[in-house]
CSV table of C-alpha atoms and ligand atoms in Angstrom, one decimal:
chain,number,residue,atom,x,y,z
A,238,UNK,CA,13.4,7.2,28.6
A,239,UNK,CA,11.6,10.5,27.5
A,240,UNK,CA,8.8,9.9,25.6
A,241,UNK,CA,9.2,9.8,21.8
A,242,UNK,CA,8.0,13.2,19.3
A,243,UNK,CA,7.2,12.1,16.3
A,244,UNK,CA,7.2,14.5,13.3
A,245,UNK,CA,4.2,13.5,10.8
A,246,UNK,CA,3.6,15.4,7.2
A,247,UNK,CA,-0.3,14.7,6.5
A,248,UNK,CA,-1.4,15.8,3.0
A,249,UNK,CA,-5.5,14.8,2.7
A,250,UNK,CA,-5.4,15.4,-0.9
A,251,UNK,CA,-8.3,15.3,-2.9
A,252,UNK,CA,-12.1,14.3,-2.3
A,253,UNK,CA,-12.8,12.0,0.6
A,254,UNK,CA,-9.0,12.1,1.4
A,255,UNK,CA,-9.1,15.0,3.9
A,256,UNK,CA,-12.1,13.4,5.1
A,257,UNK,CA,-10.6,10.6,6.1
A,258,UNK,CA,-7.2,11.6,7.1
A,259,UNK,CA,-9.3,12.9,10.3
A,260,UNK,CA,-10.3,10.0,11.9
A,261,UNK,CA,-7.0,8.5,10.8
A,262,UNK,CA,-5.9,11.4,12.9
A,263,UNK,CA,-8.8,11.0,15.7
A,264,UNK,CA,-7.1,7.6,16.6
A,265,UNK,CA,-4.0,8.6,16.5
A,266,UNK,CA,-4.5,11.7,18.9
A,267,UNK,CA,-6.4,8.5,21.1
A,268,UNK,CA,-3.4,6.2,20.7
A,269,UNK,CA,-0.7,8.4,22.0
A,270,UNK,CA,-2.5,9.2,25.1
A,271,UNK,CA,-3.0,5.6,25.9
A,272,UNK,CA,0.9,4.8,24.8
A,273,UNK,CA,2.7,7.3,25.8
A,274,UNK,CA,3.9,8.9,22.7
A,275,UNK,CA,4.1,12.5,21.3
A,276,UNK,CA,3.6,13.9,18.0
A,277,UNK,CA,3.1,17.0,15.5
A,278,UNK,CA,1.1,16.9,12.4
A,279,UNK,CA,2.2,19.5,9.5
A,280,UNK,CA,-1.0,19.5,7.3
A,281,UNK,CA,0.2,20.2,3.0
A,282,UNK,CA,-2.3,21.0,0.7
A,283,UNK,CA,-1.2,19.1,-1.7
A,284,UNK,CA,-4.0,17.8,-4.5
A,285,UNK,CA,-6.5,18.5,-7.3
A,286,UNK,CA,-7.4,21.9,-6.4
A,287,UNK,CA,-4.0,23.3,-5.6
A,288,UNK,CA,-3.4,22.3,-8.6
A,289,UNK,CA,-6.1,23.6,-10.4
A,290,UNK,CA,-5.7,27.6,-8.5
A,291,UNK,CA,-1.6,27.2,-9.3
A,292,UNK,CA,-0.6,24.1,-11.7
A,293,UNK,CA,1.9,23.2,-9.4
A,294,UNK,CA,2.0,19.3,-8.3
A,295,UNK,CA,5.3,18.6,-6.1
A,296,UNK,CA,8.8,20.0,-6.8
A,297,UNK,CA,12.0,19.1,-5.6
A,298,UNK,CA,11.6,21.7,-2.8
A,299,UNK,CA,8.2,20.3,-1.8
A,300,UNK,CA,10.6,16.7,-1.8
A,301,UNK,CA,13.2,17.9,0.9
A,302,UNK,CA,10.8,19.5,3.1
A,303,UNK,CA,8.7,16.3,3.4
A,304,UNK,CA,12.2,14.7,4.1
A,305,UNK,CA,12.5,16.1,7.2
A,306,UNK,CA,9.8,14.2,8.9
A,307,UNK,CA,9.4,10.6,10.9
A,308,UNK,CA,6.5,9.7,8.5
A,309,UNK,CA,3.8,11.2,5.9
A,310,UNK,CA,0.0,10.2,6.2
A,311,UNK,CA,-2.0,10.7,2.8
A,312,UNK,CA,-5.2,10.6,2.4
A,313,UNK,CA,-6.1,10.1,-1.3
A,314,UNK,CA,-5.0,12.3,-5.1
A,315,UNK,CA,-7.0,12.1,-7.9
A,316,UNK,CA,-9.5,14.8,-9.2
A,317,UNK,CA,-12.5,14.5,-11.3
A,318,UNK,CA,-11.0,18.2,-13.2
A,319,UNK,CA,-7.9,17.2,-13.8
A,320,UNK,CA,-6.1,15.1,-16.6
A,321,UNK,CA,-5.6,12.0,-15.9
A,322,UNK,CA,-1.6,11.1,-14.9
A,323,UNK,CA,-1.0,14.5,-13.9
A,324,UNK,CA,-1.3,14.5,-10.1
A,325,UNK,CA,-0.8,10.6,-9.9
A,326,UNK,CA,2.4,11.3,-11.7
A,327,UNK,CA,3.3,14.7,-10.4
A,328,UNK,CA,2.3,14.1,-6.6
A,329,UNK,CA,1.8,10.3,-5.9
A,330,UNK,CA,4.5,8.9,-8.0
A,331,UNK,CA,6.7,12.0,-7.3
A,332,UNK,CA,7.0,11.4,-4.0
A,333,UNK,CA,7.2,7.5,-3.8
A,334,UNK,CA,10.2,7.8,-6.5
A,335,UNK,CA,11.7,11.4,-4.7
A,336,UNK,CA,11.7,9.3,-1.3
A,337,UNK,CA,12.8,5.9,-2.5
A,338,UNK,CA,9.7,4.5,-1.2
A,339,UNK,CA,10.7,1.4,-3.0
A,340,UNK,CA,8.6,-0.9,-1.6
A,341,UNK,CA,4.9,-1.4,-1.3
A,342,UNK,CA,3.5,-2.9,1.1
A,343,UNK,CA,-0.4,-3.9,1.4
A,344,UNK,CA,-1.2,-6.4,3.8
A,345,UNK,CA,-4.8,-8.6,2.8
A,346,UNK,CA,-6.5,-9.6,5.8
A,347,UNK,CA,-9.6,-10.1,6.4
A,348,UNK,CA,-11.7,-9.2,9.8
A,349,UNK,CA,-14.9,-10.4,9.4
A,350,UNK,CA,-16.8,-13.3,7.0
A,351,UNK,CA,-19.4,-11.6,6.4
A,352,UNK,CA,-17.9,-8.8,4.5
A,353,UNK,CA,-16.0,-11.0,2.1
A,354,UNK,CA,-17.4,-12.2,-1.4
A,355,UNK,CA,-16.1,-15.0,-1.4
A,356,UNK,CA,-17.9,-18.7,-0.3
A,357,UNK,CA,-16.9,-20.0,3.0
A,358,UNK,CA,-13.5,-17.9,3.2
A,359,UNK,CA,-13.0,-17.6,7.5
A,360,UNK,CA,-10.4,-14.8,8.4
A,361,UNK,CA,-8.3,-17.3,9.1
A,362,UNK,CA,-8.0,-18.2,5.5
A,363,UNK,CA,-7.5,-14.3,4.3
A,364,UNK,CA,-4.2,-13.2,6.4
A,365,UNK,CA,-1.3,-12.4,3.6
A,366,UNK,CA,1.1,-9.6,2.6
A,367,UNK,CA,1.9,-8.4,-1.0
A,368,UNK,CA,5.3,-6.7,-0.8
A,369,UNK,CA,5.1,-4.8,-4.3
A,370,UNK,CA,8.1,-3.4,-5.8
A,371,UNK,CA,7.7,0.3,-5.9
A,372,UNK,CA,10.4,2.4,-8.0
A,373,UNK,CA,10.8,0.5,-11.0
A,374,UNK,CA,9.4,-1.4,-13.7
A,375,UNK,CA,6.8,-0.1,-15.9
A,376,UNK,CA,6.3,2.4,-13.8
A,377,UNK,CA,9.4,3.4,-14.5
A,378,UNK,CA,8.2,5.4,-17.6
A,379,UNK,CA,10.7,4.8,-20.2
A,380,UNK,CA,10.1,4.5,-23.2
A,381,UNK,CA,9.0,6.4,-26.7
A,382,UNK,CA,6.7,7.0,-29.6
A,383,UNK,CA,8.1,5.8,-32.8
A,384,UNK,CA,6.2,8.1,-36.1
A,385,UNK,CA,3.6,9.4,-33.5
A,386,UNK,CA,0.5,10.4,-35.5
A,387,UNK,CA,0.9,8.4,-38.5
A,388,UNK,CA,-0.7,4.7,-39.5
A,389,UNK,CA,2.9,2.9,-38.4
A,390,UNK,CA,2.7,4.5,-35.2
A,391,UNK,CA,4.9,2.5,-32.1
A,392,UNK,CA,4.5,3.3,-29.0
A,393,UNK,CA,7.3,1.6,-26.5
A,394,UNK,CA,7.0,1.3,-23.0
A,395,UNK,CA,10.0,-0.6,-21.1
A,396,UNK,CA,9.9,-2.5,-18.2
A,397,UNK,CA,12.9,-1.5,-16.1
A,398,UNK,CA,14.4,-3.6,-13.4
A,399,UNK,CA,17.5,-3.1,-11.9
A,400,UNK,CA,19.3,-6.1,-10.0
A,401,UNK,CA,20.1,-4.0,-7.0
A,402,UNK,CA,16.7,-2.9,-7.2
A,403,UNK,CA,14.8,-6.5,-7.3
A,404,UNK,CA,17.2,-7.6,-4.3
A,405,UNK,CA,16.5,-5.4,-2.1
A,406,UNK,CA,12.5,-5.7,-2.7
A,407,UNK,CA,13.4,-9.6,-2.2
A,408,UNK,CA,15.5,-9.4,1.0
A,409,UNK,CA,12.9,-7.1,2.1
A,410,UNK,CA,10.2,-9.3,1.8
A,411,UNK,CA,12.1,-12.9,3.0
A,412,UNK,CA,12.6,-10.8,6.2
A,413,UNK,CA,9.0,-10.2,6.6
A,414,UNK,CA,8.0,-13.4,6.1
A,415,UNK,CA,10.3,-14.6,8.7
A,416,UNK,CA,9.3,-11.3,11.1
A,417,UNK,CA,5.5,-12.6,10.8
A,418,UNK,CA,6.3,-15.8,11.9
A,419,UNK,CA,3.4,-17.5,10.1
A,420,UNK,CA,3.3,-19.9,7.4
A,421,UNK,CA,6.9,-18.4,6.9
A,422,UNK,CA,6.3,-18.7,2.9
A,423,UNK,CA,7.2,-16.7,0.8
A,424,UNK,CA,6.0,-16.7,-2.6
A,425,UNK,CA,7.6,-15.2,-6.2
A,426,UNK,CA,4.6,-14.0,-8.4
A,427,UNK,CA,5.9,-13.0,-11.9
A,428,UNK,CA,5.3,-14.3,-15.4
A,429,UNK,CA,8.4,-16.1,-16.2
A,430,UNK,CA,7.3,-17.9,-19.3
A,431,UNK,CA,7.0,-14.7,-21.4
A,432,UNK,CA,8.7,-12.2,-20.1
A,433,UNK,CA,11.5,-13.8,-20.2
A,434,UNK,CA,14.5,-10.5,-19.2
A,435,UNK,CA,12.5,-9.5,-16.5
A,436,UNK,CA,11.7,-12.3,-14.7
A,437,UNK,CA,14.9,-14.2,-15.3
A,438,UNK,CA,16.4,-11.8,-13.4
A,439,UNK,CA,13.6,-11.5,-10.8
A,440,UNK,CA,14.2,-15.7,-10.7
A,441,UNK,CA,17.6,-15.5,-10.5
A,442,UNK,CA,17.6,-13.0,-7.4
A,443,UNK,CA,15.3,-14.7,-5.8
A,444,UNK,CA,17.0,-18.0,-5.8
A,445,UNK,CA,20.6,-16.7,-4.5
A,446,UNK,CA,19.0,-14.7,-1.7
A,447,UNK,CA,16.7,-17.7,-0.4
A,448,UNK,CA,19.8,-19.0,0.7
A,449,UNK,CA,20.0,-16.5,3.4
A,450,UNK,CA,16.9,-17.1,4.6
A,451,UNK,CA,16.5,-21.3,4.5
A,452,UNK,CA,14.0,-21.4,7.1
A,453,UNK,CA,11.5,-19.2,4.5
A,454,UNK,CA,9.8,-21.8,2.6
A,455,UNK,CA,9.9,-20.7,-1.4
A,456,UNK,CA,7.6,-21.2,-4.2
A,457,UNK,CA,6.5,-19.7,-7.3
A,458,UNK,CA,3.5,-18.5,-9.1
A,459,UNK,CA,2.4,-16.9,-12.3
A,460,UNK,CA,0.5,-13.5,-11.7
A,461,UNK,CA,-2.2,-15.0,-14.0
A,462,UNK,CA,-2.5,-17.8,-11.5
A,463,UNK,CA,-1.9,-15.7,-8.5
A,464,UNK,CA,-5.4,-13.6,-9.3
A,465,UNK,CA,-7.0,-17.2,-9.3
A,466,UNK,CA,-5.5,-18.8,-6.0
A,467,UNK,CA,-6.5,-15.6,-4.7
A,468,UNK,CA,-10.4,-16.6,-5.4
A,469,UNK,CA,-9.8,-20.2,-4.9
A,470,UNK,CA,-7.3,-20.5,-2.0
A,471,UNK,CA,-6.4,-17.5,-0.5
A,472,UNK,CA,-5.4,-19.5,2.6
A,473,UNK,CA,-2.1,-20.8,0.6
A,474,UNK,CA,-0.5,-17.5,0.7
A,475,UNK,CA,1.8,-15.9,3.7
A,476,UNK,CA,4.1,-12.9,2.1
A,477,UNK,CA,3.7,-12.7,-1.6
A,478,UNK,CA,6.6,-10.5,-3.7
A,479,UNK,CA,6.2,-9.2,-7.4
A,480,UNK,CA,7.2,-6.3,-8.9
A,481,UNK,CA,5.6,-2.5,-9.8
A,482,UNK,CA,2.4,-3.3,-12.1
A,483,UNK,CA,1.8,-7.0,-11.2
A,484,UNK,CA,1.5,-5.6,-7.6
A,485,UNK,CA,-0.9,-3.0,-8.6
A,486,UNK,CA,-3.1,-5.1,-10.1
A,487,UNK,CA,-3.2,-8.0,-7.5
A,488,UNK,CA,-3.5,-5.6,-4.9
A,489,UNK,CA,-6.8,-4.4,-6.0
A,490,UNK,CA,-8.0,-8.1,-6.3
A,491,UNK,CA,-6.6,-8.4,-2.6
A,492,UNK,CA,-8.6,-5.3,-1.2
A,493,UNK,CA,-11.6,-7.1,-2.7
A,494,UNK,CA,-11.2,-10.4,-0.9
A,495,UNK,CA,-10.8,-8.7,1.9
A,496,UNK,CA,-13.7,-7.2,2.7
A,497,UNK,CA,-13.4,-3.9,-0.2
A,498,UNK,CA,-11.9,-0.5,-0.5
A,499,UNK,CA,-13.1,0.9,2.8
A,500,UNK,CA,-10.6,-1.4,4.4
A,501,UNK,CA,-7.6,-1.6,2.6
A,502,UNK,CA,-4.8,0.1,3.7
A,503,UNK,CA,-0.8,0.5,2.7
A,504,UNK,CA,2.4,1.7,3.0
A,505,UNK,CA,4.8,3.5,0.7
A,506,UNK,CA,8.0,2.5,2.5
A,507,UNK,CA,11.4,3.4,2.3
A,508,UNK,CA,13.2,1.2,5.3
A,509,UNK,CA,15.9,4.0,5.6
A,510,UNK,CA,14.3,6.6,5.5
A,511,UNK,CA,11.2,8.6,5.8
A,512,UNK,CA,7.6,6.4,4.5
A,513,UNK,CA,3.9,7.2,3.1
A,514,UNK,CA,0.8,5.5,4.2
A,515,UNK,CA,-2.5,5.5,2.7
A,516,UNK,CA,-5.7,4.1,2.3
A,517,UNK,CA,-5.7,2.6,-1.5
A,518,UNK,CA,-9.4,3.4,-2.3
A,519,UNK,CA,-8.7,6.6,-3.9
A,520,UNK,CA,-10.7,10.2,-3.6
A,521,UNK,CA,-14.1,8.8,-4.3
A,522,UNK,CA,-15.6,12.1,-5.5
A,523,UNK,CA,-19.2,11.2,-5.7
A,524,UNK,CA,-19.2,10.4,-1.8
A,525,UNK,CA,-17.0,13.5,-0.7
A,526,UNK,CA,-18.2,16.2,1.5
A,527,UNK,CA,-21.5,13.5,2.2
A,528,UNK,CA,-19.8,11.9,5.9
A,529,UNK,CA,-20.5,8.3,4.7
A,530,UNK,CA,-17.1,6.9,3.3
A,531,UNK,CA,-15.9,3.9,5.3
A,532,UNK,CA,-12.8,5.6,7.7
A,533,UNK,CA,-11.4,2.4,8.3
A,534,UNK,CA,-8.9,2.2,5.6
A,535,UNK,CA,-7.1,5.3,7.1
A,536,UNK,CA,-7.4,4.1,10.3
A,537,UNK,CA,-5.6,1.2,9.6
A,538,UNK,CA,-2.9,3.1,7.6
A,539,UNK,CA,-2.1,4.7,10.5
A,540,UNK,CA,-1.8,2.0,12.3
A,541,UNK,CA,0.2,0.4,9.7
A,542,UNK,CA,2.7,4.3,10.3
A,543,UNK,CA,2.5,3.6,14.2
A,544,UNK,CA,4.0,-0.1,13.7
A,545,UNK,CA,6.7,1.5,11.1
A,546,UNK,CA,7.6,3.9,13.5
A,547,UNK,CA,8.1,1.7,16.4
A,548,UNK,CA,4.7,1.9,18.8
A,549,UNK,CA,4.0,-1.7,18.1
A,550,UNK,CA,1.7,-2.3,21.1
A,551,UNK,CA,-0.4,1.2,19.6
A,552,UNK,CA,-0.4,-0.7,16.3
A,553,UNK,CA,-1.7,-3.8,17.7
A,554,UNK,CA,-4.3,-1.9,19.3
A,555,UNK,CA,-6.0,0.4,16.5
A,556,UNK,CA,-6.3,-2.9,14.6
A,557,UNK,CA,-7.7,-4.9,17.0
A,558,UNK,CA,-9.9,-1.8,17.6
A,559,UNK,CA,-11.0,-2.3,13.3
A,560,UNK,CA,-12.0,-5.5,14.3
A,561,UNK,CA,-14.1,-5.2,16.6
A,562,UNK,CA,-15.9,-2.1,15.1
A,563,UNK,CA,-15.9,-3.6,11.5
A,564,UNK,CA,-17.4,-7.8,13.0
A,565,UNK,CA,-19.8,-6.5,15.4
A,566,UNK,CA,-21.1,-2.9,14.4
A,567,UNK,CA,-20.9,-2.3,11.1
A,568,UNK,CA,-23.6,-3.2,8.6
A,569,UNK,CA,-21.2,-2.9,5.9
A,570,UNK,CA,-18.2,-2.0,5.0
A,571,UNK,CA,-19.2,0.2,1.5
A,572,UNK,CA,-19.8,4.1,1.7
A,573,UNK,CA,-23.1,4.9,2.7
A,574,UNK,CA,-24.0,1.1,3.8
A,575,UNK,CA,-22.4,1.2,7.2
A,576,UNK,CA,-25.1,2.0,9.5
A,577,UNK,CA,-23.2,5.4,10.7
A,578,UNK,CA,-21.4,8.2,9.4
A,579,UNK,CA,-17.4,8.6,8.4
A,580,UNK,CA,-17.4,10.5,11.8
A,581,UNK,CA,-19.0,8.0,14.1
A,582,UNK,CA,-17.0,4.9,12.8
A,583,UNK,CA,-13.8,6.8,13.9
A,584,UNK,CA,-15.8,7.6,17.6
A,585,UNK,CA,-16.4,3.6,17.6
A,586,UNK,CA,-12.9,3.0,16.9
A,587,UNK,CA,-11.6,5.5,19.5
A,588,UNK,CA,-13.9,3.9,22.6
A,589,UNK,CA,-12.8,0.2,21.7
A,590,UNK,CA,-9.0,1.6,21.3
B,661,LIG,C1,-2.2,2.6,-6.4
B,661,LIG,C2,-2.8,3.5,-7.5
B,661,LIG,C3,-1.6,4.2,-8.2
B,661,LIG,C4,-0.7,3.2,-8.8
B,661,LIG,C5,-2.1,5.2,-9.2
B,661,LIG,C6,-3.1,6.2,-8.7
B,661,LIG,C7,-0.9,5.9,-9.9
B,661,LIG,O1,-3.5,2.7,-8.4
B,661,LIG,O2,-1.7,3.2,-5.4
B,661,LIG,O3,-2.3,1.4,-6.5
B,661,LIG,O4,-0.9,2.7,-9.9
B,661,LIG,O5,0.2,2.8,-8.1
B,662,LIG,MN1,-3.7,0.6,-7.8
């Protein structure tokens, strides 16, 4: 069988993003020698300061060009000059809504003890993935001032959630939970007892389409209580599934617990067709331009794009590469506290690959 070519969009964005992205790309460029894949990058300078030179975020255009690749690696958007909502609306939620990206996925697992805040927590104990609903909800942005200005000002913002769209977010993650082959759990985090359309029908789903999957255990848990079994036993979860904003929020409580920002990776994926991964930390402005912002994240993003595309075994091997760098090099996993620059920590990961 000829070797595969894959064809990856790479937009490094703003700040630290580009930075990054580089290393991401370092290990890649490592990873396809040692597996026996091919690949072209198309670099798209999409961010802050295109913006600022030509106002423009992404257009439809911009939408159907970056359909035409196998994958798109991101580095970070997000510019100290610029309003806030404009490029996270214009490029970030542009292009996870424009490519149906519909589901979010940001695994939570942690590589070393010492790098995680909290008490006696082993990596065995830190090992889950949240599978975040990624098109609707709140992010949906419906809604509408009522008398804007005035003292009886309302301001309305829906929640929108479609049934096709919570099933296939649920079927998605069931099937991960059985693909993992862990715990094989597979737990509902929502707030049932208050919002009481939403999650109804988020309950509902989830119920009928457990049947397909009766070797997935089931359980449930309010978001409130999610953010503190995620302190106090972390260990209990496997694959957990929520929808746009709770996932957001957990997420960041996730990276946390799992050592910080300079480790947290994710995937904007759409399962038919073309997916977005990224390191969650954002652009970090103060750091950019300095070479001390912890690569890892983006290394393990693209890992995380090598499993989606199908080079498993490369996959396997950039993280187990993170592992090793980030236990027994590393002095720390925070910008600037690492013991080596953004450029060395890809090197390391490149030799162990
Ligand atoms: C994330 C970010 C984005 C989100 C912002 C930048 C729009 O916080 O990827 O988690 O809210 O989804
Ligand atoms: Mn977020």
């Amino acid at each position: 069988m000829a070797a595969k070519n894959y064809k990856i969009a790479v937009i490094g964005g703003d700040g630290t993003g580009p930075e990054v992205v580089a290393e991401g790309l370092k290990v890649l460029k490592a990873a396809s020698k040692k597996f026996g894949f091919n690949y072209t990058t198309e670099m798209f300078d999409y961010g802050g300061a295109r913006y600022l030179k030509t106002g423009k975020t992404i257009d439809d255009k911009d939408l159907a060009e970056l359909k035409k690749f196998d994958a798109i690696f991101l580095g970070a958007i997000g510019h100290p000059d610029v309003k806030p909502g404009i490029l996270e609306q214009g490029i970030l939620l542009k292009t996870r809504f424009g490519l149906d990206q519909y589901i979010n996925l940001r695994p939570v697992k942690l590589y070393s003890s010492a790098f995680c805040p909290l008490k006696d927590k082993k990596p065995e104990d830190i090992d889950f993935v949240v599978v975040r609903e990624n098109s609707e909800g709140l992010y949906k942005g419906m809604g509408e001032f009522q008398k804007k200005g005035t003292k009886d000002e309302v301001a309305i913002q829906i929640s929108y959630n479609t049934r096709k769209g919570v099933e296939r977010c649920i079927r998605y993650a069931f099937k991960l939970a059985q693909k993992r082959n862990k715990r094989k759990k597979l737990t509902l985090c929502g707030k049932t007892n208050v919002l009481t359309y939403a999650w109804d029908l988020w309950q509902r789903t989830f119920d009928e389409v457990k049947k397909d999957y009766p070797d997935v255990q089931t359980d449930y848990a309010h978001v409130d209580a999610t953010t503190m079994w995620f302190v106090k036993n972390p260990e209990w979860f496997d694959v957990i599934v929520t929808d746009n904003l709770f996932g957001d929020i957990i997420t960041d409580l996730g990276a946390m617990i799992q050592g910080g920002m300079g480790i947290a990776a994710g995937g904007n994926i759409n399962p038919e067709g073309v997916s977005m991964f990224e390191p969650i930390g954002g652009s970090a402005p103060k750091y950019t331009g300095k070479h001390v912002i912890n690569p890892l994240a983006a290394i393990c993003a693209a890992g995380m794009m090598l499993d989606n595309l199908g080079e498993e075994k490369a996959a396997k091997a950039v993280e187990a590469s993170v592992i090793k760098v980030s236990t027994g090099k590393l002095k720390s996993l925070a910008a600037g506290k690492m013991g080596y620059s953004t450029e060395e920590v890809g090197d390391l990961v490149v030799e162990n690959l």
